[in-house]
N, C-alpha and C. Protein backbone atom coordinates (compact mmCIF):
# COMPACT_ATOMS: atom_id res chain seq x y z
N GLY A 1 -20.46 -6.15 -25.18
CA GLY A 1 -19.33 -6.52 -24.52
C GLY A 1 -17.58 -6.74 -25.12
N LEU A 2 -16.89 -7.30 -24.95
CA LEU A 2 -15.65 -7.22 -25.29
C LEU A 2 -15.84 -8.37 -26.54
N MET A 3 -16.28 -9.43 -26.92
CA MET A 3 -16.53 -9.98 -27.82
C MET A 3 -16.97 -9.33 -28.90
N ALA A 4 -18.21 -8.44 -28.67
CA ALA A 4 -18.73 -7.79 -29.69
C ALA A 4 -17.92 -6.63 -30.16
N SER A 5 -17.12 -6.14 -29.60
CA SER A 5 -16.16 -4.96 -30.22
C SER A 5 -14.74 -5.40 -30.71
N LEU A 6 -14.60 -6.62 -30.52
CA LEU A 6 -13.38 -7.33 -31.10
C LEU A 6 -13.66 -7.40 -32.95
N PRO A 7 -13.00 -7.26 -33.77
CA PRO A 7 -13.17 -7.35 -35.49
C PRO A 7 -14.11 -8.43 -35.80
N ASP A 8 -13.35 -9.52 -35.50
CA ASP A 8 -13.75 -10.97 -35.55
C ASP A 8 -14.66 -11.66 -34.40
N GLY A 9 -14.98 -10.97 -33.29
CA GLY A 9 -15.42 -11.60 -32.12
C GLY A 9 -14.61 -12.51 -31.55
N ALA A 10 -14.80 -13.93 -31.04
CA ALA A 10 -14.16 -14.67 -30.12
C ALA A 10 -12.93 -15.19 -31.13
N GLY A 11 -13.18 -14.91 -32.65
CA GLY A 11 -12.26 -15.74 -33.60
C GLY A 11 -10.83 -14.60 -33.60
N THR A 12 -11.03 -13.27 -32.74
CA THR A 12 -10.03 -12.16 -33.10
C THR A 12 -8.53 -12.83 -32.68
N VAL A 13 -7.56 -12.90 -33.49
CA VAL A 13 -6.30 -13.25 -32.82
C VAL A 13 -5.69 -11.64 -31.88
N VAL A 14 -5.07 -11.72 -31.08
CA VAL A 14 -4.76 -11.06 -29.65
C VAL A 14 -3.62 -11.08 -29.38
N GLY A 15 -2.70 -11.87 -30.66
CA GLY A 15 -1.31 -11.73 -29.83
C GLY A 15 -0.63 -12.51 -28.75
N GLU A 16 0.59 -12.83 -28.94
CA GLU A 16 1.00 -13.61 -27.67
C GLU A 16 0.73 -12.74 -26.30
N ARG A 17 -0.39 -13.75 -25.21
CA ARG A 17 -0.48 -12.91 -24.18
C ARG A 17 -1.27 -11.99 -24.05
N GLY A 18 -1.90 -11.87 -25.33
CA GLY A 18 -3.06 -10.55 -25.39
C GLY A 18 -2.40 -9.13 -25.67
N ARG A 19 -1.38 -9.05 -26.27
CA ARG A 19 -0.98 -8.02 -26.60
C ARG A 19 -1.55 -7.10 -26.85
N GLN A 20 -2.49 -7.01 -27.95
CA GLN A 20 -3.40 -6.53 -28.42
C GLN A 20 -4.80 -5.71 -27.79
N LEU A 21 -4.79 -6.66 -26.47
CA LEU A 21 -5.67 -6.10 -25.35
C LEU A 21 -5.10 -4.98 -24.68
N SER A 22 -6.10 -4.71 -24.08
CA SER A 22 -5.94 -3.57 -22.81
C SER A 22 -5.81 -4.43 -21.67
N ALA A 23 -5.26 -3.60 -20.78
CA ALA A 23 -5.39 -4.33 -19.44
C ALA A 23 -6.69 -4.81 -19.04
N GLY A 24 -7.45 -4.11 -18.60
CA GLY A 24 -8.75 -4.46 -18.23
C GLY A 24 -9.23 -5.34 -19.53
N GLU A 25 -9.07 -5.42 -20.83
CA GLU A 25 -9.51 -6.14 -21.62
C GLU A 25 -9.18 -7.85 -21.28
N ARG A 26 -7.78 -7.99 -20.50
CA ARG A 26 -7.06 -9.27 -20.47
C ARG A 26 -7.77 -9.99 -19.44
N GLN A 27 -7.86 -8.81 -18.41
CA GLN A 27 -8.80 -9.52 -17.08
C GLN A 27 -10.08 -9.98 -17.40
N ARG A 28 -10.47 -8.91 -18.31
CA ARG A 28 -11.92 -10.00 -18.38
C ARG A 28 -11.95 -11.37 -19.14
N VAL A 29 -10.95 -11.53 -20.09
CA VAL A 29 -11.06 -12.66 -20.71
C VAL A 29 -10.32 -13.69 -19.58
N ALA A 30 -9.64 -13.22 -18.62
CA ALA A 30 -9.06 -14.52 -17.81
C ALA A 30 -10.27 -14.96 -16.69
N VAL A 31 -11.25 -13.81 -16.72
CA VAL A 31 -12.73 -14.21 -15.71
C VAL A 31 -13.20 -14.65 -16.68
N ALA A 32 -13.21 -15.11 -17.94
CA ALA A 32 -14.18 -15.75 -18.79
C ALA A 32 -13.79 -16.85 -18.95
N ARG A 33 -12.28 -17.06 -19.24
CA ARG A 33 -11.64 -18.54 -18.95
C ARG A 33 -11.91 -19.17 -17.50
N ALA A 34 -11.46 -18.27 -16.58
CA ALA A 34 -11.92 -19.32 -15.25
C ALA A 34 -13.39 -19.55 -15.18
N PHE A 35 -14.62 -18.96 -15.76
CA PHE A 35 -15.83 -19.19 -15.82
C PHE A 35 -16.03 -20.73 -16.11
N LEU A 36 -15.22 -20.71 -17.45
CA LEU A 36 -15.21 -21.80 -18.11
C LEU A 36 -14.51 -23.32 -17.93
N ALA A 37 -13.42 -22.62 -16.98
CA ALA A 37 -12.68 -23.70 -16.19
C ALA A 37 -13.67 -24.64 -14.93
N ASP A 38 -14.45 -23.78 -14.61
CA ASP A 38 -15.14 -23.83 -13.50
C ASP A 38 -14.40 -24.73 -12.04
N PRO A 39 -13.44 -23.98 -11.61
CA PRO A 39 -12.30 -24.43 -10.55
C PRO A 39 -13.39 -24.18 -9.42
N ALA A 40 -12.84 -25.45 -8.23
CA ALA A 40 -13.26 -24.94 -7.03
C ALA A 40 -12.51 -24.12 -5.98
N VAL A 41 -10.96 -23.33 -6.66
CA VAL A 41 -10.96 -22.70 -5.60
C VAL A 41 -9.83 -21.67 -6.75
N LEU A 42 -10.01 -20.63 -6.43
CA LEU A 42 -9.63 -19.14 -7.45
C LEU A 42 -8.49 -18.63 -6.42
N VAL A 43 -7.28 -18.43 -6.87
CA VAL A 43 -6.57 -17.29 -6.74
C VAL A 43 -6.23 -16.25 -7.17
N PHE A 44 -6.22 -15.11 -6.83
CA PHE A 44 -5.94 -13.87 -7.32
C PHE A 44 -4.97 -13.11 -6.80
N ASP A 45 -4.10 -12.55 -7.91
CA ASP A 45 -2.70 -12.26 -7.01
C ASP A 45 -2.54 -10.83 -7.70
N GLU A 46 -3.10 -10.20 -6.72
CA GLU A 46 -3.13 -8.28 -7.02
C GLU A 46 -3.80 -8.47 -8.67
N ALA A 47 -4.92 -9.13 -8.38
CA ALA A 47 -5.58 -9.17 -10.13
C ALA A 47 -6.08 -7.63 -10.52
N THR A 48 -6.10 -6.73 -10.06
CA THR A 48 -6.88 -5.42 -10.53
C THR A 48 -5.50 -4.23 -10.38
N GLY A 49 -4.21 -4.63 -10.00
CA GLY A 49 -3.52 -3.82 -9.78
C GLY A 49 -3.05 -2.58 -11.02
N ALA A 50 -3.33 -3.32 -12.31
CA ALA A 50 -2.85 -2.68 -13.38
C ALA A 50 -3.80 -1.55 -13.79
N LEU A 51 -4.96 -2.12 -13.31
CA LEU A 51 -6.21 -1.07 -14.03
C LEU A 51 -6.99 0.02 -13.62
N ASP A 52 -7.17 0.70 -14.67
CA ASP A 52 -8.11 2.00 -14.07
C ASP A 52 -9.48 1.99 -13.54
N PRO A 53 -9.93 2.87 -12.67
CA PRO A 53 -10.83 2.50 -12.11
C PRO A 53 -12.44 1.94 -12.97
N ALA A 54 -12.52 2.59 -14.05
CA ALA A 54 -13.56 2.00 -14.62
C ALA A 54 -13.36 0.71 -14.85
N SER A 55 -12.19 0.01 -15.69
CA SER A 55 -12.01 -1.35 -15.66
C SER A 55 -11.86 -1.82 -14.85
N GLU A 56 -11.53 -1.55 -13.49
CA GLU A 56 -11.55 -2.09 -12.11
C GLU A 56 -12.75 -2.79 -11.78
N ALA A 57 -13.93 -1.78 -11.97
CA ALA A 57 -15.25 -1.88 -11.62
C ALA A 57 -15.82 -2.88 -12.52
N GLN A 58 -15.67 -3.28 -13.66
CA GLN A 58 -15.94 -4.06 -14.66
C GLN A 58 -15.52 -5.16 -14.19
N VAL A 59 -14.26 -5.58 -13.93
CA VAL A 59 -13.63 -6.81 -13.40
C VAL A 59 -14.35 -7.44 -12.27
N LEU A 60 -14.42 -6.53 -11.21
CA LEU A 60 -14.64 -6.62 -10.03
C LEU A 60 -16.27 -7.20 -10.16
N GLU A 61 -17.02 -6.73 -10.83
CA GLU A 61 -18.62 -7.38 -11.17
C GLU A 61 -18.37 -8.96 -11.47
N GLY A 62 -17.28 -9.20 -12.54
CA GLY A 62 -17.14 -10.54 -12.44
C GLY A 62 -16.76 -11.19 -12.01
N TYR A 63 -15.59 -10.82 -11.29
CA TYR A 63 -15.24 -11.36 -9.77
C TYR A 63 -16.15 -11.80 -9.19
N ALA A 64 -16.82 -11.11 -8.71
CA ALA A 64 -18.40 -11.42 -7.55
C ALA A 64 -18.55 -12.57 -8.00
N ALA A 65 -19.24 -12.41 -9.36
CA ALA A 65 -19.89 -13.74 -9.81
C ALA A 65 -18.91 -15.22 -9.72
N LEU A 66 -18.05 -14.94 -10.28
CA LEU A 66 -17.17 -16.15 -10.59
C LEU A 66 -16.79 -16.50 -9.03
N MET A 67 -16.72 -15.96 -8.10
CA MET A 67 -16.21 -16.39 -6.53
C MET A 67 -17.53 -16.68 -5.87
N ARG A 68 -18.56 -16.81 -6.42
CA ARG A 68 -19.90 -17.39 -5.82
C ARG A 68 -19.70 -18.91 -5.51
N GLY A 69 -19.67 -19.30 -4.59
CA GLY A 69 -19.79 -20.72 -4.03
C GLY A 69 -18.43 -21.40 -4.20
N ARG A 70 -16.97 -20.42 -4.25
CA ARG A 70 -15.53 -21.07 -4.43
C ARG A 70 -14.97 -20.52 -3.29
N THR A 71 -13.94 -21.43 -3.14
CA THR A 71 -12.97 -20.78 -1.93
C THR A 71 -12.04 -19.94 -2.77
N THR A 72 -11.83 -18.77 -2.42
CA THR A 72 -11.27 -17.63 -3.20
C THR A 72 -9.89 -16.91 -2.32
N VAL A 73 -9.12 -17.10 -2.59
CA VAL A 73 -7.61 -16.41 -2.17
C VAL A 73 -7.63 -15.02 -3.02
N LEU A 74 -7.64 -13.86 -2.32
CA LEU A 74 -7.43 -12.71 -2.97
C LEU A 74 -6.11 -12.30 -2.48
N ILE A 75 -4.95 -11.90 -3.19
CA ILE A 75 -3.84 -11.54 -2.52
C ILE A 75 -3.87 -9.74 -2.97
N THR A 76 -3.94 -8.82 -2.00
CA THR A 76 -4.45 -7.27 -2.25
C THR A 76 -3.74 -6.51 -1.56
N HIS A 77 -3.36 -5.27 -2.09
CA HIS A 77 -2.78 -3.94 -1.15
C HIS A 77 -3.77 -3.09 -1.45
N ARG A 78 -4.94 -3.59 -2.08
CA ARG A 78 -6.46 -2.70 -2.13
C ARG A 78 -6.77 -2.58 -0.92
N PRO A 79 -7.46 -1.70 -0.09
CA PRO A 79 -8.25 -1.49 1.36
C PRO A 79 -9.72 -2.09 0.71
N GLU A 80 -10.27 -1.72 -0.40
CA GLU A 80 -11.81 -1.83 -0.99
C GLU A 80 -11.76 -3.38 -1.16
N LEU A 81 -10.79 -3.83 -1.67
CA LEU A 81 -10.87 -5.42 -2.16
C LEU A 81 -10.92 -6.17 -0.43
N ALA A 82 -10.22 -5.65 0.00
CA ALA A 82 -9.83 -6.43 1.44
C ALA A 82 -11.16 -6.07 2.24
N ARG A 83 -11.68 -5.21 2.08
CA ARG A 83 -12.54 -4.82 3.24
C ARG A 83 -13.99 -5.67 2.57
N ARG A 84 -13.98 -6.44 1.21
CA ARG A 84 -15.07 -7.40 0.62
C ARG A 84 -14.95 -8.37 1.39
N ALA A 85 -13.81 -8.92 1.45
CA ALA A 85 -13.53 -10.47 2.25
C ALA A 85 -14.29 -11.01 3.28
N GLU A 86 -14.80 -12.17 3.38
CA GLU A 86 -15.38 -12.78 4.88
C GLU A 86 -14.15 -12.69 5.55
N ARG A 87 -12.97 -13.22 5.32
CA ARG A 87 -12.00 -13.48 6.02
C ARG A 87 -10.48 -12.53 5.44
N VAL A 88 -9.60 -12.12 6.71
CA VAL A 88 -8.48 -10.89 5.96
C VAL A 88 -7.29 -11.71 6.92
N VAL A 89 -6.32 -12.33 6.00
CA VAL A 89 -5.22 -12.93 6.73
C VAL A 89 -4.10 -11.88 6.12
N VAL A 90 -3.66 -11.01 7.38
CA VAL A 90 -2.54 -9.56 6.89
C VAL A 90 -0.83 -10.33 7.13
N LEU A 91 -0.50 -10.42 6.28
CA LEU A 91 1.02 -10.96 6.46
C LEU A 91 2.19 -9.87 6.34
N ARG A 92 3.01 -10.10 7.52
CA ARG A 92 4.28 -9.16 7.52
C ARG A 92 5.35 -10.03 7.91
N ASP A 93 6.38 -9.93 7.03
CA ASP A 93 7.67 -10.46 6.94
C ASP A 93 7.43 -12.04 7.00
N GLY A 94 6.67 -12.44 5.95
CA GLY A 94 6.07 -14.03 5.91
C GLY A 94 5.55 -14.90 7.03
N ARG A 95 5.02 -13.94 7.95
CA ARG A 95 4.15 -14.23 9.07
C ARG A 95 2.57 -13.77 9.38
N VAL A 96 1.80 -14.60 9.96
CA VAL A 96 0.42 -14.03 9.72
C VAL A 96 0.69 -12.58 11.31
N ALA A 97 0.17 -11.73 10.96
CA ALA A 97 0.52 -10.38 11.70
C ALA A 97 -0.86 -10.26 12.34
N GLN A 98 -2.13 -10.67 11.42
CA GLN A 98 -3.64 -10.22 12.24
C GLN A 98 -4.19 -11.23 11.31
N ASP A 99 -5.33 -11.52 11.49
CA ASP A 99 -6.46 -12.31 11.16
C ASP A 99 -7.71 -12.27 11.35
N GLY A 100 -8.66 -12.14 10.82
CA GLY A 100 -10.08 -11.88 11.53
C GLY A 100 -11.21 -11.24 10.13
N ARG A 101 -12.25 -10.86 10.48
CA ARG A 101 -13.38 -10.08 9.35
C ARG A 101 -12.61 -8.93 9.33
N PRO A 102 -12.75 -8.39 8.08
CA PRO A 102 -12.47 -6.92 7.79
C PRO A 102 -12.62 -5.94 8.95
N ALA A 103 -14.02 -5.90 9.21
CA ALA A 103 -14.84 -4.94 10.22
C ALA A 103 -14.18 -5.19 11.57
N GLU A 104 -14.35 -6.15 12.03
CA GLU A 104 -13.27 -6.04 13.17
C GLU A 104 -11.70 -5.72 13.14
N LEU A 105 -11.30 -6.30 12.30
CA LEU A 105 -9.60 -5.70 12.12
C LEU A 105 -9.55 -4.24 11.93
N ASP A 106 -10.38 -3.52 11.29
CA ASP A 106 -10.60 -2.24 11.17
C ASP A 106 -10.86 -1.84 12.63
N SER A 107 -11.63 -2.32 13.27
CA SER A 107 -12.11 -1.70 14.63
C SER A 107 -11.01 -1.73 15.80
N ARG A 108 -9.89 -2.42 15.55
CA ARG A 108 -8.66 -2.08 16.47
C ARG A 108 -7.26 -2.02 15.61
N PRO A 109 -6.59 -1.45 16.78
CA PRO A 109 -5.29 -1.27 15.93
C PRO A 109 -4.68 -2.69 16.05
N GLY A 110 -3.69 -2.37 14.80
CA GLY A 110 -3.05 -3.57 14.26
C GLY A 110 -2.61 -3.50 12.87
N ALA A 111 -2.33 -4.27 12.49
CA ALA A 111 -1.21 -4.62 10.87
C ALA A 111 -2.27 -4.18 10.06
N PHE A 112 -3.68 -4.69 10.10
CA PHE A 112 -4.85 -4.51 8.80
C PHE A 112 -4.97 -2.66 8.85
N ARG A 113 -5.05 -2.07 10.00
CA ARG A 113 -5.37 -0.49 9.86
C ARG A 113 -4.40 0.14 9.72
N ALA A 114 -2.96 -0.32 9.69
CA ALA A 114 -1.61 0.20 9.96
C ALA A 114 -1.43 0.14 7.90
N LEU A 115 -1.99 -0.80 7.57
CA LEU A 115 -1.65 -1.26 6.15
C LEU A 115 -2.66 -0.19 5.20
N PHE A 116 -3.82 -0.13 6.10
CA PHE A 116 -4.70 0.57 4.89
C PHE A 116 -5.23 2.14 5.67
N ALA A 117 -4.58 2.21 6.57
CA ALA A 117 -4.73 3.83 7.12
C ALA A 117 -4.92 4.52 5.99
N GLY A 118 -6.44 5.37 6.38
CA GLY A 118 -6.05 6.37 5.10
C GLY A 118 -7.74 6.47 4.83
């Protein structure tokens, strides 16, 4: 894991804002911190936007475990993340354009399909 790969394990100094870590490593540290904080509500804002596919897959595994039993707000433009949600609210110009389960929204014309067409 990440800790084992660091020169001084958990005691490794990674610099201000984790500058010495890759984007994926910073995301994994954020997941670990959230586990330790044990919040009732999580908010992820474009949480995997800067990650390569391999790092994204690892981070998503951590998120899945972290989200169990918690209210989670996930802000994303990635269809694969939106389709994992129980409920999706599509905003357009600051207003709710569409709201429902991903499968329902995928099955009819509207903002969700327009956003994630392809």
